[in-house]
PDB file of C-alpha atoms in Angstrom:
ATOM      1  CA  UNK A  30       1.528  -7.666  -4.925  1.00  0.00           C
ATOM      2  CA  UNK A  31       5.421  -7.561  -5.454  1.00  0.00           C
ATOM      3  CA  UNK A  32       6.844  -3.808  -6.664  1.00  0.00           C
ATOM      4  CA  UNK A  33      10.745  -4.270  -7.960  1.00  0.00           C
ATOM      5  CA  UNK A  34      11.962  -1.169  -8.617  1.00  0.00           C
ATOM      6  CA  UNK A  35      15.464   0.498  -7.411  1.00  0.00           C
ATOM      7  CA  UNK A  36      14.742   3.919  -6.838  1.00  0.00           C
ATOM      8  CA  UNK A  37      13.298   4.171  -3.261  1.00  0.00           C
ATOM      9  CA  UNK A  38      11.278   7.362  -3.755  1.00  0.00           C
ATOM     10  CA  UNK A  39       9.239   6.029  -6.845  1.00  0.00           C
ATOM     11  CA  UNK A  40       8.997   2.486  -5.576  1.00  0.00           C
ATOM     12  CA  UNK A  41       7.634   3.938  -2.229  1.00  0.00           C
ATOM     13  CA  UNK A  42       5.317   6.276  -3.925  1.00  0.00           C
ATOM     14  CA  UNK A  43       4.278   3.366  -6.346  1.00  0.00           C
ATOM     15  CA  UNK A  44       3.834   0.648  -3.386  1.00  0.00           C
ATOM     16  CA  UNK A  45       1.542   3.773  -1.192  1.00  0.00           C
ATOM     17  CA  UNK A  46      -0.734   4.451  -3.867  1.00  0.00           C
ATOM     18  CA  UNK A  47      -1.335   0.089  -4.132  1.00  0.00           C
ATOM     19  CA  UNK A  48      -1.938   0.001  -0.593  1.00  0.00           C
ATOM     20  CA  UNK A  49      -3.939   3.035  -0.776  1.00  0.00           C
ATOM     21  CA  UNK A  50      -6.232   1.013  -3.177  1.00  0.00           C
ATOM     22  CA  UNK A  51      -6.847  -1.941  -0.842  1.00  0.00           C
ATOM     23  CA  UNK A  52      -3.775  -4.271  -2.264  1.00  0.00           C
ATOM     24  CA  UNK A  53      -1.350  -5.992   0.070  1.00  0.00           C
ATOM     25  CA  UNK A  54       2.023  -4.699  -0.885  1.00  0.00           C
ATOM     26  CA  UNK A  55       5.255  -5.689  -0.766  1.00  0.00           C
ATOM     27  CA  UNK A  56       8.812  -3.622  -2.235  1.00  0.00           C
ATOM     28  CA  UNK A  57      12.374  -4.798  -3.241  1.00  0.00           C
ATOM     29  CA  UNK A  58      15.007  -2.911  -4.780  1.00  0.00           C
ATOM     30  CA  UNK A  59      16.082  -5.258  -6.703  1.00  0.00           C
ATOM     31  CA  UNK A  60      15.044  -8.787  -7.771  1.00  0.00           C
ATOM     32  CA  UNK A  61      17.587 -11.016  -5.847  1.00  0.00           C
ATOM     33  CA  UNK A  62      15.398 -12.420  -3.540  1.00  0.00           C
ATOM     34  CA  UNK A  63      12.400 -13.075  -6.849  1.00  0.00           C
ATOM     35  CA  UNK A  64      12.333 -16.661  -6.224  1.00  0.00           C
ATOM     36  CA  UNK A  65      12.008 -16.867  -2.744  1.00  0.00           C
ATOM     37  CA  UNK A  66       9.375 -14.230  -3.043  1.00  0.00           C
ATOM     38  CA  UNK A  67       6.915 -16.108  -5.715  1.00  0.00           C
ATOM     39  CA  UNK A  68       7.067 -19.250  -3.958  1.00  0.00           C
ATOM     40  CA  UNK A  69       6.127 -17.524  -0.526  1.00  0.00           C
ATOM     41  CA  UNK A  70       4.417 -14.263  -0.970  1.00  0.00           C
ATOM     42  CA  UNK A  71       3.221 -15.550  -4.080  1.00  0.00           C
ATOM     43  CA  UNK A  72       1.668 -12.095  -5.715  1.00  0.00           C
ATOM     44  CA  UNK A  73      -0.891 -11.869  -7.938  1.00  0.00           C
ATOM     45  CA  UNK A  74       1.407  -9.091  -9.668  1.00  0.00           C
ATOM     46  CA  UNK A  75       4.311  -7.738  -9.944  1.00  0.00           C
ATOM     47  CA  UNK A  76       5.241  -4.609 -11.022  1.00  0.00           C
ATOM     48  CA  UNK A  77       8.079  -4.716 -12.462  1.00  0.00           C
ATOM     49  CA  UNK A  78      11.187  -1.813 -13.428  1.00  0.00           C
ATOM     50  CA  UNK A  79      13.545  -2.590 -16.186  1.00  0.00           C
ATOM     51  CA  UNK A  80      16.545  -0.484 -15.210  1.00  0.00           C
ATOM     52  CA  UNK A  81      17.655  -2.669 -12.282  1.00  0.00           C
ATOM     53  CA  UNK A  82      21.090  -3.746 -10.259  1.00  0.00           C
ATOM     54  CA  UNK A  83      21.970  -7.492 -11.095  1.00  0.00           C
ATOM     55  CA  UNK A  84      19.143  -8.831 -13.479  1.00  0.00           C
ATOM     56  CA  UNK A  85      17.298  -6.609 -15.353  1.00  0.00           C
ATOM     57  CA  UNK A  86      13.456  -6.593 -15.558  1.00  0.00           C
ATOM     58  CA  UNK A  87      13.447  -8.436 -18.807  1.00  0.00           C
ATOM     59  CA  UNK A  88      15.615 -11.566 -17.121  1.00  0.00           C
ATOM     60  CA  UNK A  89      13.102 -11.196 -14.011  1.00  0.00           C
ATOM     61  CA  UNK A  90      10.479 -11.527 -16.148  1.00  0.00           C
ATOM     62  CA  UNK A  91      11.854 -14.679 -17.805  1.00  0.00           C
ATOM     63  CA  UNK A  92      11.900 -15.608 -13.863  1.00  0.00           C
ATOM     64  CA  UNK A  93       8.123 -14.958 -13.295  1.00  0.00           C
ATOM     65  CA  UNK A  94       6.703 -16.711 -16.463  1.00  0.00           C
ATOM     66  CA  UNK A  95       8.761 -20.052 -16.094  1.00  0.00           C
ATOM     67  CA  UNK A  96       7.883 -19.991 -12.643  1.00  0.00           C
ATOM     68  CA  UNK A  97       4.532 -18.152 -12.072  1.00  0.00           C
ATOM     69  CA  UNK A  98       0.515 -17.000 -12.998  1.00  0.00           C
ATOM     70  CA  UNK A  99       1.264 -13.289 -11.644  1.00  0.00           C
ATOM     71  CA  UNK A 100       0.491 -10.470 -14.040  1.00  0.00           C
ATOM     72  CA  UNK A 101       3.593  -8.169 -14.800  1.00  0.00           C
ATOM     73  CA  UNK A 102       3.026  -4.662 -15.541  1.00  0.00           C
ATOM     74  CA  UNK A 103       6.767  -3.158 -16.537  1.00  0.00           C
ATOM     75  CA  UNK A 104       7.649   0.112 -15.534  1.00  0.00           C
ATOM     76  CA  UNK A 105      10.624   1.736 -16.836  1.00  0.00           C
ATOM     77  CA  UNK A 106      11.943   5.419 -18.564  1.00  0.00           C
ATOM     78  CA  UNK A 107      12.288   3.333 -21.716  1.00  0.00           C
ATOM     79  CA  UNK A 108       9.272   3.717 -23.523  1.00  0.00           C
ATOM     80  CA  UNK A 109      10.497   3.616 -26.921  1.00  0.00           C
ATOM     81  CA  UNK A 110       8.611   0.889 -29.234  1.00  0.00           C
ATOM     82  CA  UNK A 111      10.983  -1.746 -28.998  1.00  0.00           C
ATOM     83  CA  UNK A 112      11.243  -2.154 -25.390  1.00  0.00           C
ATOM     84  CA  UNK A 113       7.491  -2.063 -24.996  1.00  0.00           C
ATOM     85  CA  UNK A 114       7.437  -5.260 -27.655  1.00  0.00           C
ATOM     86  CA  UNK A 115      10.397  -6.588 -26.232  1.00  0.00           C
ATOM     87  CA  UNK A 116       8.421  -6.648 -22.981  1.00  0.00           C
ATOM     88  CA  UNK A 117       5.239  -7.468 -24.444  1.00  0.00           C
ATOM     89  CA  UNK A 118       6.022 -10.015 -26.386  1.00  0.00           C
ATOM     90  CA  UNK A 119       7.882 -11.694 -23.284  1.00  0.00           C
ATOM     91  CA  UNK A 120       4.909 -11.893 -21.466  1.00  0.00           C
ATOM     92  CA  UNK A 121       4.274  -8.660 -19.698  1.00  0.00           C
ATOM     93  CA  UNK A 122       0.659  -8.356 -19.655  1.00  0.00           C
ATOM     94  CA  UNK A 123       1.228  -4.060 -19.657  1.00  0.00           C
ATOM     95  CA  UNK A 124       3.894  -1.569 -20.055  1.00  0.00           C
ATOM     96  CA  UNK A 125       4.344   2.057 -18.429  1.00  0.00           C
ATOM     97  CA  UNK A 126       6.536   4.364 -19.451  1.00  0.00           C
ATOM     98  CA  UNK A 127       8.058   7.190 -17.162  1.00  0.00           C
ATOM     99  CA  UNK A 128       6.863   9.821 -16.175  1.00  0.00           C
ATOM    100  CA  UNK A 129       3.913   8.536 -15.363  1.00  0.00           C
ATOM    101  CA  UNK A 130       0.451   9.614 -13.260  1.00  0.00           C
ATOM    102  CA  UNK A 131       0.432   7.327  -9.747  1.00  0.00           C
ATOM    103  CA  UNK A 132      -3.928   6.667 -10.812  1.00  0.00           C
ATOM    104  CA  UNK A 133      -3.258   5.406 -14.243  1.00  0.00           C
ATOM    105  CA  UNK A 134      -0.450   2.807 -13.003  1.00  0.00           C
ATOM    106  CA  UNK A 135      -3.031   1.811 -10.400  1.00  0.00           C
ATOM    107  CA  UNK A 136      -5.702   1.314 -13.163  1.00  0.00           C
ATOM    108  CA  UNK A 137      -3.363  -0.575 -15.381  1.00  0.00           C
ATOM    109  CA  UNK A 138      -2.320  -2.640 -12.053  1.00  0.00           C
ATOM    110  CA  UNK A 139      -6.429  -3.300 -11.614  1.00  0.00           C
ATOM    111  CA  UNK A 140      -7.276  -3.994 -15.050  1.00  0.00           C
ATOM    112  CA  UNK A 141      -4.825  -6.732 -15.490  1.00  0.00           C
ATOM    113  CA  UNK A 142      -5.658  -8.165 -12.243  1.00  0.00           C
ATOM    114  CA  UNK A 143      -9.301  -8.419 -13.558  1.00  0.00           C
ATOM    115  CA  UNK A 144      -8.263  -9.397 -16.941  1.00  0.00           C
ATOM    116  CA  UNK A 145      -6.621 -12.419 -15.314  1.00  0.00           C
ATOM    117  CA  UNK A 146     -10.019 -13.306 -12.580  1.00  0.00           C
ATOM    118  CA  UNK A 147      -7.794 -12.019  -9.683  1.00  0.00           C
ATOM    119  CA  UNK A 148     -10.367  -9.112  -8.613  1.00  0.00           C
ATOM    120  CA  UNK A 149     -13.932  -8.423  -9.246  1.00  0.00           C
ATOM    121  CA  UNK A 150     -15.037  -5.827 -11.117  1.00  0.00           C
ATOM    122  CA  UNK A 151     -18.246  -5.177  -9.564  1.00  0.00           C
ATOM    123  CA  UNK A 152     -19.013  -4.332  -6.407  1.00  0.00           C
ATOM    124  CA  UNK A 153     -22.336  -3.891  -4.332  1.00  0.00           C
ATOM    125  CA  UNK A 154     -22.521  -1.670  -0.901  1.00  0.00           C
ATOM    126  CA  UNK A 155     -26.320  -1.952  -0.194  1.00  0.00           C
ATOM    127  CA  UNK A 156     -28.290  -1.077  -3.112  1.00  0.00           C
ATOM    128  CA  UNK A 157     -25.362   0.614  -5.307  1.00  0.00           C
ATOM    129  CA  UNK A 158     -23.873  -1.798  -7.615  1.00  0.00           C
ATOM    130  CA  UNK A 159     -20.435   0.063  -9.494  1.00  0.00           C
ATOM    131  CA  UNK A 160     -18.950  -2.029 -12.349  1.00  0.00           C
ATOM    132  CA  UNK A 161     -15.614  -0.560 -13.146  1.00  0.00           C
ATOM    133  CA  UNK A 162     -15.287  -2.557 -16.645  1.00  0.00           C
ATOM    134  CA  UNK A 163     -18.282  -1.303 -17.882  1.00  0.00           C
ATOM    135  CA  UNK A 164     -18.618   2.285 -16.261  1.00  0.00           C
ATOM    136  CA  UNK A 165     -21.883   1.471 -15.137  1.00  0.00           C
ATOM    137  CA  UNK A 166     -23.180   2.475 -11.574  1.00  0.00           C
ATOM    138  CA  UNK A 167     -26.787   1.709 -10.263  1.00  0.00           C
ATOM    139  CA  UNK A 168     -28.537   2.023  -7.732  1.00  0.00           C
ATOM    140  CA  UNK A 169     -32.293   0.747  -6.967  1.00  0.00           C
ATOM    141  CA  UNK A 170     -31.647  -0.373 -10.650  1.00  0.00           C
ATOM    142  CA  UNK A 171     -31.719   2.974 -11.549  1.00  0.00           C
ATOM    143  CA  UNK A 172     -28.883   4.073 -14.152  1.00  0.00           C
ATOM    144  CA  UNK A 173     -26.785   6.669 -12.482  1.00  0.00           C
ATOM    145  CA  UNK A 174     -24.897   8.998 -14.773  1.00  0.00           C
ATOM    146  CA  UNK A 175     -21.282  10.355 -13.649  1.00  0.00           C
ATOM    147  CA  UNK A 176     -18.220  11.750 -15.096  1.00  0.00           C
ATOM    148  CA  UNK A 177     -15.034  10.128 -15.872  1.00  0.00           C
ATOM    149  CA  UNK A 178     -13.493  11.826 -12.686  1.00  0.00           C
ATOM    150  CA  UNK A 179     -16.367  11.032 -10.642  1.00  0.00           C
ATOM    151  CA  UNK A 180     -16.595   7.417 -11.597  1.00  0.00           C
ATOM    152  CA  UNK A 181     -13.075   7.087 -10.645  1.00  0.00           C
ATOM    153  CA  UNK A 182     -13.772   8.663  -7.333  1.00  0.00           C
ATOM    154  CA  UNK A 183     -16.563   6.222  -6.691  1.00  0.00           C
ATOM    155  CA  UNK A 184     -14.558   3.329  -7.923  1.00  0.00           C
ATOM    156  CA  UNK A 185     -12.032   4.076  -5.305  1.00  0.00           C
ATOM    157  CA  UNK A 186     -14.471   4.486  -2.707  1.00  0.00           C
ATOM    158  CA  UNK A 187     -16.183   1.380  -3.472  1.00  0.00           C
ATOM    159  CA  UNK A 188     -12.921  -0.639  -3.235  1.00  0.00           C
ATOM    160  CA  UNK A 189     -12.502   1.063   0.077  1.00  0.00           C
ATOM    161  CA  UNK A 190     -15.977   0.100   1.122  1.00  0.00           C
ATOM    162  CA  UNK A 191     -16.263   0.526   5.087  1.00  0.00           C
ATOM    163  CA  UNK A 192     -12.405   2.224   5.420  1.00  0.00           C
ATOM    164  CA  UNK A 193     -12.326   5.400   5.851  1.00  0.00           C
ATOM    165  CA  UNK A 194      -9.716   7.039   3.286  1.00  0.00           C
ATOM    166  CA  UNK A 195      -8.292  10.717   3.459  1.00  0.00           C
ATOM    167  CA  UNK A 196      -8.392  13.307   1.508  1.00  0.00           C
ATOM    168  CA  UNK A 197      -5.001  12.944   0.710  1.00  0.00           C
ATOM    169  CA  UNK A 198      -5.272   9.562  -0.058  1.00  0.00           C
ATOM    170  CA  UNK A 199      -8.419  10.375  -2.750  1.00  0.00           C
ATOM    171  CA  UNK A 200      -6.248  12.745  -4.276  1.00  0.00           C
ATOM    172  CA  UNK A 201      -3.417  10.540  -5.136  1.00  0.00           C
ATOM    173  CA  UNK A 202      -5.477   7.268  -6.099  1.00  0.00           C
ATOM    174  CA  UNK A 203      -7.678   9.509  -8.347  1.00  0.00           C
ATOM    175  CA  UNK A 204      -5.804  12.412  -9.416  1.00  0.00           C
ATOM    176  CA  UNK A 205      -2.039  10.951  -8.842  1.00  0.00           C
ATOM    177  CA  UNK A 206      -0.974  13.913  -6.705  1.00  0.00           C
ATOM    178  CA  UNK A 207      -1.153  15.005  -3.139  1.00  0.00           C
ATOM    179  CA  UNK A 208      -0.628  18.493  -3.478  1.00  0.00           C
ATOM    180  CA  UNK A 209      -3.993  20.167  -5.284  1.00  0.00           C
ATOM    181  CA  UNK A 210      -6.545  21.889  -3.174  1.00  0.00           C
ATOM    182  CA  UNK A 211      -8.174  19.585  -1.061  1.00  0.00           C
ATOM    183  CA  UNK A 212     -11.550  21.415  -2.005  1.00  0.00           C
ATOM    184  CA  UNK A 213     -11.077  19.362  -5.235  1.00  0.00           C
ATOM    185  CA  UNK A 214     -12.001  16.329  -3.471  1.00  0.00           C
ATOM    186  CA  UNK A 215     -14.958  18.460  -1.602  1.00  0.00           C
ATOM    187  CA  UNK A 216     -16.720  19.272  -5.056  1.00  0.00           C
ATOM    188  CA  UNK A 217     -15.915  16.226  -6.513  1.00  0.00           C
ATOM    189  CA  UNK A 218     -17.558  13.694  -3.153  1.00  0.00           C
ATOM    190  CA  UNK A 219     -20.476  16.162  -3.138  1.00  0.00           C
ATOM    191  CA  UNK A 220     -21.415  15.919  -7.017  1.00  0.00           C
ATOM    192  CA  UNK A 221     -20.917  11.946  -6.570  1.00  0.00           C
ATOM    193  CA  UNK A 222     -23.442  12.262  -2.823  1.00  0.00           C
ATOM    194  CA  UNK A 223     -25.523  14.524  -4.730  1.00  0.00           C
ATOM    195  CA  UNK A 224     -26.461  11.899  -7.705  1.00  0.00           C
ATOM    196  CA  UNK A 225     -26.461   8.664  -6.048  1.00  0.00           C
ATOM    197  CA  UNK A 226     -28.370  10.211  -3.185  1.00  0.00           C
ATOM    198  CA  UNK A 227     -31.281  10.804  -5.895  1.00  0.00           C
ATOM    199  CA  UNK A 228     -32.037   7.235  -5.985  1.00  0.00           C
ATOM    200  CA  UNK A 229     -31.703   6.243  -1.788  1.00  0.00           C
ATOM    201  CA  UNK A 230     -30.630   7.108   1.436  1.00  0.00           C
ATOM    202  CA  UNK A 231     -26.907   8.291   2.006  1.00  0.00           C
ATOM    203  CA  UNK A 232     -24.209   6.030   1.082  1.00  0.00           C
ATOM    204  CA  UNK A 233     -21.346   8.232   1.170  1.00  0.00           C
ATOM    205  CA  UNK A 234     -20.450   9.428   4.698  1.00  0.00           C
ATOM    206  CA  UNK A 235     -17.927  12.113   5.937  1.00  0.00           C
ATOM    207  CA  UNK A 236     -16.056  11.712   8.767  1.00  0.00           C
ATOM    208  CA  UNK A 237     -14.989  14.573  10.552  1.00  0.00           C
ATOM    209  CA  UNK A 238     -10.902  15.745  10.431  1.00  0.00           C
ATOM    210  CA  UNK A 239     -10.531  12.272   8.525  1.00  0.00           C
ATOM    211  CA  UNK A 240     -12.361  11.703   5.409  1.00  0.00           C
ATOM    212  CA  UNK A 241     -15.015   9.785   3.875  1.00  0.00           C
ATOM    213  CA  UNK A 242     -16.362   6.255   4.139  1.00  0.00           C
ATOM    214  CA  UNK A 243     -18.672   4.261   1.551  1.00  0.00           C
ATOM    215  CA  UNK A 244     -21.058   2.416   3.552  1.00  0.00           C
ATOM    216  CA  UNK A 245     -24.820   1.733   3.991  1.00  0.00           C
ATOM    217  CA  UNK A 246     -25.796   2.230   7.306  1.00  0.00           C
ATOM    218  CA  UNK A 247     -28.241  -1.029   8.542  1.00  0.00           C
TER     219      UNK A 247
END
């Protein structure tokens, strides 16, 4: 994945928060090098600013669609209508506007990927099956039931599957901040244990002065 935007501190927070998720990551300040990078890093998507030194996001996009498959999501503090058809109707597949929450961009960034086959959207550890596009999470073909926050949570976990992720880490990827109470993620992993633990042994394993892990143990 290929983040272009000019402003170190958001384009480092952006290209953590990717990584965080399991993508391979790669950041440029501005989009000099584009062509060099799509024919050898050749990223599944790009996220793209609009405000940038040289050529702006709208000319790199021209770039990526003559030359290119990757999704573009733009990013930019122009999030007036026009711009966001401007964009769209160039080929971006999204468009965020600034300010914006580090999770959503990451679930834009995952939704295009699986609109355009580039990532499943289920995923199995042992008997728990979690199907982000549908919001549906079983286990032992039993229908688990979870809130929007805690489906998220699992989500993340399950695209973790056998890594074990800090608390930090589940805070930004699911919430988009680093700085609430840590006991957030606490309440949040136990109500998630608590339900999928109804249906089989435990899946969801903390690591001590680290974090948690999704795994089944064999």
């Amino acid at each position: 994945m290929l983040v272009i935007e000019d402003a170190e501190a958001i384009g480092a927070a952006v290209s953590s928060a990717l990584r965080e998720s399991g993508y391979e990551v790669q950041h440029r300040l501005d989009g000099r090098q584009l062509e060099a990078d799509l024919g050898r890093f050749r990223p599944d998507l790009v996220v793209l600013d609009v405000m940038l030194p040289g050529r702006d996001g709208f000319q790199l996009l021209d770039v990526i669609r003559r030359s290119s498959g990757a999704g573009v999501v733009m990013l930019t503090a122009r999030d007036g209508v026009p711009d966001r058809l401007r964009g769209l109707s160039a080929g971006a597949d999204d468009y965020v506007g600034k300010p914006f929450v580090l999770a959503e961009l990451v679930a834009r960034v995952s939704a295009v990927l699986r609109r355009l086959g580039r990532t499943p959207s289920t995923v199995q550890v042992g008997d728990l099956v979690v199907d982000a596009d549908a919001g549906v999470v079983m286990r032992a073909d039993q229908p688990i039931e979870l809130t929007a926050t805690e489906l998220r949570l699992l989500v993340y976990l399950a695209a973790q599957r056998g890594r074990v992720v800090s608390k930090t880490q589940i805070l930004t990827a699911v919430w988009g901040y680093e700085d609430y109470d840590p006991n957030l993620v606490e309440v949040h992993v136990s109500a998630v244990r608590r339900k999928i633990e109804e249906h089989g042994p435990r899946l969801v394993h903390t690591v001590r002065g680290l974090g948690y892990v999704l795994r089944a143990e064999e």
